[in-house]
């Protein structure tokens, strides 16, 4: 029996834009359509990829060099894709992923100033032509995002970066949207949660009706 390949949706943005909060909203909304759905995250999503996530987010006694950080991100992604995302899409399930490769261009490319060509080569090696079908980039000014997350207590290795780093990351995300407007859509996340979710719902309705789902 042949299945239609599932839809792959990623959600992106700097710290505190509300990814986790809105992924829960999107999950509930998509489940109402009766669609089988895998909700997952990067880095992570499998046992080994979650261990790599711990390595990436924890503080260590030695610095993690930028190239090692980039390779670890893609090592986790290779594991996640092969063991989890691709089998789900092949079954016809939809995949809703908290961050994907746009985060690498934003954090390791724009944030750490690593070469975009090097990232693109790793992307091809690990993913081939696979890209999300739809990427929601939640956007807030850096000071708004950081003020939301800094209420939470101990900062991880990324959260400990300075505001300038997150400003570069934010601009990196906005470049992804400018480069691929068909796939990447900006949502203004500096509104009340109700308004953010209204905008997300309008967008999802457009995409679902284009696919004949609603
Ligand atoms: N990383 C990387 O470097 N390269 C890569 O390729 C990938 C990842 C894939 C893991 O991220 C780290 O990995 C990440 C980049 C790096 N850096 N960090 N840190 P993560 O996604 O797991 O962690 P995060 O970005 O720190 O997520 P977060 O801090 O949990 O933020 P969030 O999920 O976007 O926000 P939230 O928890 O939904 O909301 C934060 C608070 O704001 C919460 O109290 C909400 O109730 C509140 N909120 C949400 N929306 C609103 C609105 N609209 N108004 C007011 N308050 C709101």
PDB file of N, CA, C and O and ligand atoms in Angstrom, residues 13-22 42-43 53 57 69 73 77 98-100 103-104 107-108 148-149 152 156 158-159 189 191-193 196, ligand 1:
ATOM      1  N   UNK A  13      12.987  30.023  16.287  1.00  0.00           N
ATOM      2  CA  UNK A  13      13.052  31.356  16.883  1.00  0.00           C
ATOM      3  C   UNK A  13      14.092  31.384  17.988  1.00  0.00           C
ATOM      4  O   UNK A  13      14.572  30.336  18.424  1.00  0.00           O
ATOM      5  N   UNK A  14      14.429  32.593  18.438  1.00  0.00           N
ATOM      6  CA  UNK A  14      15.405  32.732  19.528  1.00  0.00           C
ATOM      7  C   UNK A  14      14.776  32.275  20.838  1.00  0.00           C
ATOM      8  O   UNK A  14      13.581  31.952  20.893  1.00  0.00           O
ATOM      9  N   UNK A  15      15.574  32.285  21.887  1.00  0.00           N
ATOM     10  CA  UNK A  15      15.076  31.896  23.216  1.00  0.00           C
ATOM     11  C   UNK A  15      13.832  32.712  23.580  1.00  0.00           C
ATOM     12  O   UNK A  15      13.796  33.912  23.336  1.00  0.00           O
ATOM     13  N   UNK A  16      12.885  32.037  24.202  1.00  0.00           N
ATOM     14  CA  UNK A  16      11.752  32.745  24.788  1.00  0.00           C
ATOM     15  C   UNK A  16      10.731  33.273  23.796  1.00  0.00           C
ATOM     16  O   UNK A  16       9.819  34.006  24.175  1.00  0.00           O
ATOM     17  N   UNK A  17      10.827  32.866  22.516  1.00  0.00           N
ATOM     18  CA  UNK A  17       9.814  33.333  21.560  1.00  0.00           C
ATOM     19  C   UNK A  17       8.476  32.652  21.788  1.00  0.00           C
ATOM     20  O   UNK A  17       7.448  33.115  21.298  1.00  0.00           O
ATOM     21  N   UNK A  18       8.521  31.513  22.507  1.00  0.00           N
ATOM     22  CA  UNK A  18       7.261  30.791  22.774  1.00  0.00           C
ATOM     23  C   UNK A  18       7.119  29.532  21.929  1.00  0.00           C
ATOM     24  O   UNK A  18       6.006  29.087  21.656  1.00  0.00           O
ATOM     25  N   UNK A  19       8.247  28.930  21.547  1.00  0.00           N
ATOM     26  CA  UNK A  19       8.158  27.714  20.711  1.00  0.00           C
ATOM     27  C   UNK A  19       7.402  26.613  21.451  1.00  0.00           C
ATOM     28  O   UNK A  19       6.458  26.056  20.909  1.00  0.00           O
ATOM     29  N   UNK A  20       7.851  26.292  22.669  1.00  0.00           N
ATOM     30  CA  UNK A  20       7.224  25.175  23.399  1.00  0.00           C
ATOM     31  C   UNK A  20       5.728  25.434  23.592  1.00  0.00           C
ATOM     32  O   UNK A  20       4.891  24.557  23.359  1.00  0.00           O
ATOM     33  N   UNK A  21       5.403  26.654  24.005  1.00  0.00           N
ATOM     34  CA  UNK A  21       4.009  27.016  24.255  1.00  0.00           C
ATOM     35  C   UNK A  21       3.170  26.836  22.987  1.00  0.00           C
ATOM     36  O   UNK A  21       2.080  26.266  23.020  1.00  0.00           O
ATOM     37  N   UNK A  22       3.705  27.294  21.861  1.00  0.00           N
ATOM     38  CA  UNK A  22       2.908  27.259  20.626  1.00  0.00           C
ATOM     39  C   UNK A  22       2.943  25.896  19.946  1.00  0.00           C
ATOM     40  O   UNK A  22       2.000  25.546  19.228  1.00  0.00           O
ATOM     41  N   UNK A  42      14.779  19.226  18.245  1.00  0.00           N
ATOM     42  CA  UNK A  42      16.213  19.170  17.945  1.00  0.00           C
ATOM     43  C   UNK A  42      16.943  20.190  18.800  1.00  0.00           C
ATOM     44  O   UNK A  42      16.417  21.277  19.037  1.00  0.00           O
ATOM     45  N   UNK A  43      18.186  19.933  19.235  1.00  0.00           N
ATOM     46  CA  UNK A  43      18.772  18.616  19.112  1.00  0.00           C
ATOM     47  C   UNK A  43      18.017  17.646  20.011  1.00  0.00           C
ATOM     48  O   UNK A  43      17.553  18.033  21.087  1.00  0.00           O
ATOM     49  N   UNK A  53      22.290  16.211  22.850  1.00  0.00           N
ATOM     50  CA  UNK A  53      21.678  17.467  23.314  1.00  0.00           C
ATOM     51  C   UNK A  53      22.252  17.868  24.684  1.00  0.00           C
ATOM     52  O   UNK A  53      22.604  19.017  24.908  1.00  0.00           O
ATOM     53  N   UNK A  57      24.103  21.358  25.524  1.00  0.00           N
ATOM     54  CA  UNK A  57      23.497  22.381  26.388  1.00  0.00           C
ATOM     55  C   UNK A  57      24.224  22.561  27.725  1.00  0.00           C
ATOM     56  O   UNK A  57      24.122  23.615  28.346  1.00  0.00           O
ATOM     57  N   UNK A  69      30.823  21.873  18.022  1.00  0.00           N
ATOM     58  CA  UNK A  69      29.400  22.150  18.260  1.00  0.00           C
ATOM     59  C   UNK A  69      28.588  21.875  16.987  1.00  0.00           C
ATOM     60  O   UNK A  69      27.547  21.211  17.023  1.00  0.00           O
ATOM     61  N   UNK A  73      25.707  18.959  16.414  1.00  0.00           N
ATOM     62  CA  UNK A  73      24.338  19.281  15.988  1.00  0.00           C
ATOM     63  C   UNK A  73      23.925  18.369  14.825  1.00  0.00           C
ATOM     64  O   UNK A  73      22.840  17.792  14.818  1.00  0.00           O
ATOM     65  N   UNK A  77      21.257  15.260  14.422  1.00  0.00           N
ATOM     66  CA  UNK A  77      20.237  15.347  13.355  1.00  0.00           C
ATOM     67  C   UNK A  77      20.227  14.075  12.501  1.00  0.00           C
ATOM     68  O   UNK A  77      19.161  13.577  12.123  1.00  0.00           O
ATOM     69  N   UNK A  98      10.390  20.932  16.988  1.00  0.00           N
ATOM     70  CA  UNK A  98      10.867  22.126  17.675  1.00  0.00           C
ATOM     71  C   UNK A  98      12.319  22.333  17.254  1.00  0.00           C
ATOM     72  O   UNK A  98      13.204  21.646  17.737  1.00  0.00           O
ATOM     73  N   UNK A  99      12.533  23.204  16.296  1.00  0.00           N
ATOM     74  CA  UNK A  99      13.824  23.528  15.666  1.00  0.00           C
ATOM     75  C   UNK A  99      14.248  22.461  14.665  1.00  0.00           C
ATOM     76  O   UNK A  99      14.014  21.276  14.843  1.00  0.00           O
ATOM     77  N   UNK A 100      14.946  22.889  13.615  1.00  0.00           N
ATOM     78  CA  UNK A 100      15.594  21.988  12.658  1.00  0.00           C
ATOM     79  C   UNK A 100      16.784  22.759  12.071  1.00  0.00           C
ATOM     80  O   UNK A 100      17.391  23.581  12.780  1.00  0.00           O
ATOM     81  N   UNK A 103      17.864  26.418  12.515  1.00  0.00           N
ATOM     82  CA  UNK A 103      18.534  26.783  13.781  1.00  0.00           C
ATOM     83  C   UNK A 103      20.049  26.709  13.624  1.00  0.00           C
ATOM     84  O   UNK A 103      20.781  27.502  14.228  1.00  0.00           O
ATOM     85  N   UNK A 104      20.531  25.782  12.798  1.00  0.00           N
ATOM     86  CA  UNK A 104      21.988  25.667  12.605  1.00  0.00           C
ATOM     87  C   UNK A 104      22.510  26.874  11.835  1.00  0.00           C
ATOM     88  O   UNK A 104      23.557  27.439  12.167  1.00  0.00           O
ATOM     89  N   UNK A 107      22.137  29.769  14.585  1.00  0.00           N
ATOM     90  CA  UNK A 107      23.018  29.741  15.775  1.00  0.00           C
ATOM     91  C   UNK A 107      24.489  29.540  15.397  1.00  0.00           C
ATOM     92  O   UNK A 107      25.354  30.290  15.838  1.00  0.00           O
ATOM     93  N   UNK A 108      24.769  28.480  14.599  1.00  0.00           N
ATOM     94  CA  UNK A 108      26.174  28.215  14.291  1.00  0.00           C
ATOM     95  C   UNK A 108      26.658  29.123  13.145  1.00  0.00           C
ATOM     96  O   UNK A 108      27.820  29.520  13.135  1.00  0.00           O
ATOM     97  N   UNK A 148      11.773  36.825  29.002  1.00  0.00           N
ATOM     98  CA  UNK A 148      10.835  35.724  29.284  1.00  0.00           C
ATOM     99  C   UNK A 148      11.564  34.517  29.867  1.00  0.00           C
ATOM    100  O   UNK A 148      11.059  33.862  30.769  1.00  0.00           O
ATOM    101  N   UNK A 149      12.759  34.184  29.323  1.00  0.00           N
ATOM    102  CA  UNK A 149      13.420  32.947  29.789  1.00  0.00           C
ATOM    103  C   UNK A 149      14.292  33.163  31.012  1.00  0.00           C
ATOM    104  O   UNK A 149      14.529  32.221  31.757  1.00  0.00           O
ATOM    105  N   UNK A 152      13.597  31.942  34.514  1.00  0.00           N
ATOM    106  CA  UNK A 152      13.532  30.501  34.782  1.00  0.00           C
ATOM    107  C   UNK A 152      14.638  29.951  35.655  1.00  0.00           C
ATOM    108  O   UNK A 152      14.623  28.788  35.993  1.00  0.00           O
ATOM    109  N   UNK A 156      21.417  27.557  30.490  1.00  0.00           N
ATOM    110  CA  UNK A 156      22.272  26.535  29.874  1.00  0.00           C
ATOM    111  C   UNK A 156      23.373  27.208  29.051  1.00  0.00           C
ATOM    112  O   UNK A 156      23.511  28.431  29.058  1.00  0.00           O
ATOM    113  N   UNK A 158      23.809  27.773  25.875  1.00  0.00           N
ATOM    114  CA  UNK A 158      23.389  28.764  24.878  1.00  0.00           C
ATOM    115  C   UNK A 158      22.757  29.979  25.563  1.00  0.00           C
ATOM    116  O   UNK A 158      23.026  31.129  25.189  1.00  0.00           O
ATOM    117  N   UNK A 159      21.920  29.706  26.564  1.00  0.00           N
ATOM    118  CA  UNK A 159      21.222  30.811  27.237  1.00  0.00           C
ATOM    119  C   UNK A 159      22.203  31.763  27.920  1.00  0.00           C
ATOM    120  O   UNK A 159      21.849  32.886  28.250  1.00  0.00           O
ATOM    121  N   UNK A 189       5.619  37.193  17.372  1.00  0.00           N
ATOM    122  CA  UNK A 189       5.349  36.560  18.674  1.00  0.00           C
ATOM    123  C   UNK A 189       5.418  37.562  19.817  1.00  0.00           C
ATOM    124  O   UNK A 189       5.344  37.193  20.980  1.00  0.00           O
ATOM    125  N   UNK A 191       3.151  39.588  20.665  1.00  0.00           N
ATOM    126  CA  UNK A 191       1.742  39.966  20.833  1.00  0.00           C
ATOM    127  C   UNK A 191       1.220  39.104  21.973  1.00  0.00           C
ATOM    128  O   UNK A 191       1.917  38.204  22.452  1.00  0.00           O
ATOM    129  N   UNK A 192      -0.020  39.303  22.367  1.00  0.00           N
ATOM    130  CA  UNK A 192      -0.579  38.404  23.387  1.00  0.00           C
ATOM    131  C   UNK A 192      -0.581  36.989  22.799  1.00  0.00           C
ATOM    132  O   UNK A 192      -0.645  36.814  21.567  1.00  0.00           O
ATOM    133  N   UNK A 193      -0.525  36.019  23.687  1.00  0.00           N
ATOM    134  CA  UNK A 193      -0.500  34.630  23.225  1.00  0.00           C
ATOM    135  C   UNK A 193      -1.723  34.333  22.351  1.00  0.00           C
ATOM    136  O   UNK A 193      -1.619  33.642  21.332  1.00  0.00           O
ATOM    137  N   UNK A 196      -0.999  35.621  18.907  1.00  0.00           N
ATOM    138  CA  UNK A 196       0.003  34.782  18.229  1.00  0.00           C
ATOM    139  C   UNK A 196      -0.689  33.516  17.710  1.00  0.00           C
ATOM    140  O   UNK A 196      -0.511  33.112  16.545  1.00  0.00           O
TER     141      UNK A 196
HETATM  142  N1  LIG B   1      20.587  24.727  18.727  1.00  0.00           N
HETATM  143  C1  LIG B   1      21.642  25.094  17.929  1.00  0.00           C
HETATM  144  O1  LIG B   1      22.527  25.833  18.364  1.00  0.00           O
HETATM  145  N2  LIG B   1      21.699  24.631  16.649  1.00  0.00           N
HETATM  146  C2  LIG B   1      20.757  23.809  16.139  1.00  0.00           C
HETATM  147  O2  LIG B   1      20.851  23.408  14.962  1.00  0.00           O
HETATM  148  C3  LIG B   1      19.657  23.440  16.982  1.00  0.00           C
HETATM  149  C4  LIG B   1      19.601  23.938  18.260  1.00  0.00           C
HETATM  150  C5  LIG B   1      18.593  22.539  16.438  1.00  0.00           C
HETATM  151  C6  LIG B   1      18.105  24.175  22.490  1.00  0.00           C
HETATM  152  O3  LIG B   1      17.006  24.928  22.283  1.00  0.00           O
HETATM  153  C7  LIG B   1      19.326  24.931  22.068  1.00  0.00           C
HETATM  154  O4  LIG B   1      19.932  24.276  20.964  1.00  0.00           O
HETATM  155  C8  LIG B   1      18.997  26.313  21.557  1.00  0.00           C
HETATM  156  C9  LIG B   1      19.765  26.476  20.259  1.00  0.00           C
HETATM  157  C10 LIG B   1      20.538  25.228  20.110  1.00  0.00           C
HETATM  158  N3  LIG B   1      19.446  27.286  22.388  1.00  0.00           N
HETATM  159  N4  LIG B   1      19.160  27.526  23.510  1.00  0.00           N
HETATM  160  N5  LIG B   1      18.996  27.805  24.592  1.00  0.00           N
HETATM  161  P1  LIG B   1      15.565  24.749  22.851  1.00  0.00           P
HETATM  162  O5  LIG B   1      14.696  25.024  21.706  1.00  0.00           O
HETATM  163  O6  LIG B   1      15.336  23.499  23.554  1.00  0.00           O
HETATM  164  O7  LIG B   1      15.575  25.827  23.983  1.00  0.00           O
HETATM  165  P2  LIG B   1      15.119  27.275  23.956  1.00  0.00           P
HETATM  166  O8  LIG B   1      15.189  27.992  22.691  1.00  0.00           O
HETATM  167  O9  LIG B   1      15.924  27.815  25.052  1.00  0.00           O
HETATM  168  O10 LIG B   1      13.583  27.144  24.237  1.00  0.00           O
HETATM  169  P3  LIG B   1      12.865  27.889  25.353  1.00  0.00           P
HETATM  170  O11 LIG B   1      13.767  28.738  26.138  1.00  0.00           O
HETATM  171  O12 LIG B   1      12.100  26.855  26.107  1.00  0.00           O
HETATM  172  O13 LIG B   1      11.978  28.907  24.622  1.00  0.00           O
HETATM  173  P4  LIG B   1      10.608  28.740  23.913  1.00  0.00           P
HETATM  174  O14 LIG B   1      10.205  27.292  23.834  1.00  0.00           O
HETATM  175  O15 LIG B   1      10.675  29.484  22.677  1.00  0.00           O
HETATM  176  O16 LIG B   1       9.629  29.512  24.877  1.00  0.00           O
HETATM  177  P5  LIG B   1       8.463  28.964  25.839  1.00  0.00           P
HETATM  178  O17 LIG B   1       9.037  28.051  26.912  1.00  0.00           O
HETATM  179  O18 LIG B   1       7.301  28.513  25.082  1.00  0.00           O
HETATM  180  O19 LIG B   1       8.079  30.373  26.476  1.00  0.00           O
HETATM  181  C11 LIG B   1       8.964  31.067  27.349  1.00  0.00           C
HETATM  182  C12 LIG B   1       8.112  31.865  28.369  1.00  0.00           C
HETATM  183  O20 LIG B   1       7.433  32.900  27.677  1.00  0.00           O
HETATM  184  C13 LIG B   1       7.039  31.023  29.069  1.00  0.00           C
HETATM  185  O21 LIG B   1       6.940  31.463  30.391  1.00  0.00           O
HETATM  186  C14 LIG B   1       5.764  31.370  28.290  1.00  0.00           C
HETATM  187  O22 LIG B   1       4.616  31.255  29.079  1.00  0.00           O
HETATM  188  C15 LIG B   1       6.028  32.820  27.918  1.00  0.00           C
HETATM  189  N6  LIG B   1       5.360  33.239  26.669  1.00  0.00           N
HETATM  190  C16 LIG B   1       5.258  32.542  25.505  1.00  0.00           C
HETATM  191  N7  LIG B   1       4.584  33.259  24.584  1.00  0.00           N
HETATM  192  C17 LIG B   1       4.250  34.429  25.173  1.00  0.00           C
HETATM  193  C18 LIG B   1       3.554  35.610  24.714  1.00  0.00           C
HETATM  194  N8  LIG B   1       3.069  35.710  23.467  1.00  0.00           N
HETATM  195  N9  LIG B   1       3.430  36.624  25.572  1.00  0.00           N
HETATM  196  C19 LIG B   1       3.944  36.546  26.823  1.00  0.00           C
HETATM  197  N10 LIG B   1       4.607  35.459  27.323  1.00  0.00           N
HETATM  198  C20 LIG B   1       4.762  34.435  26.501  1.00  0.00           C
END
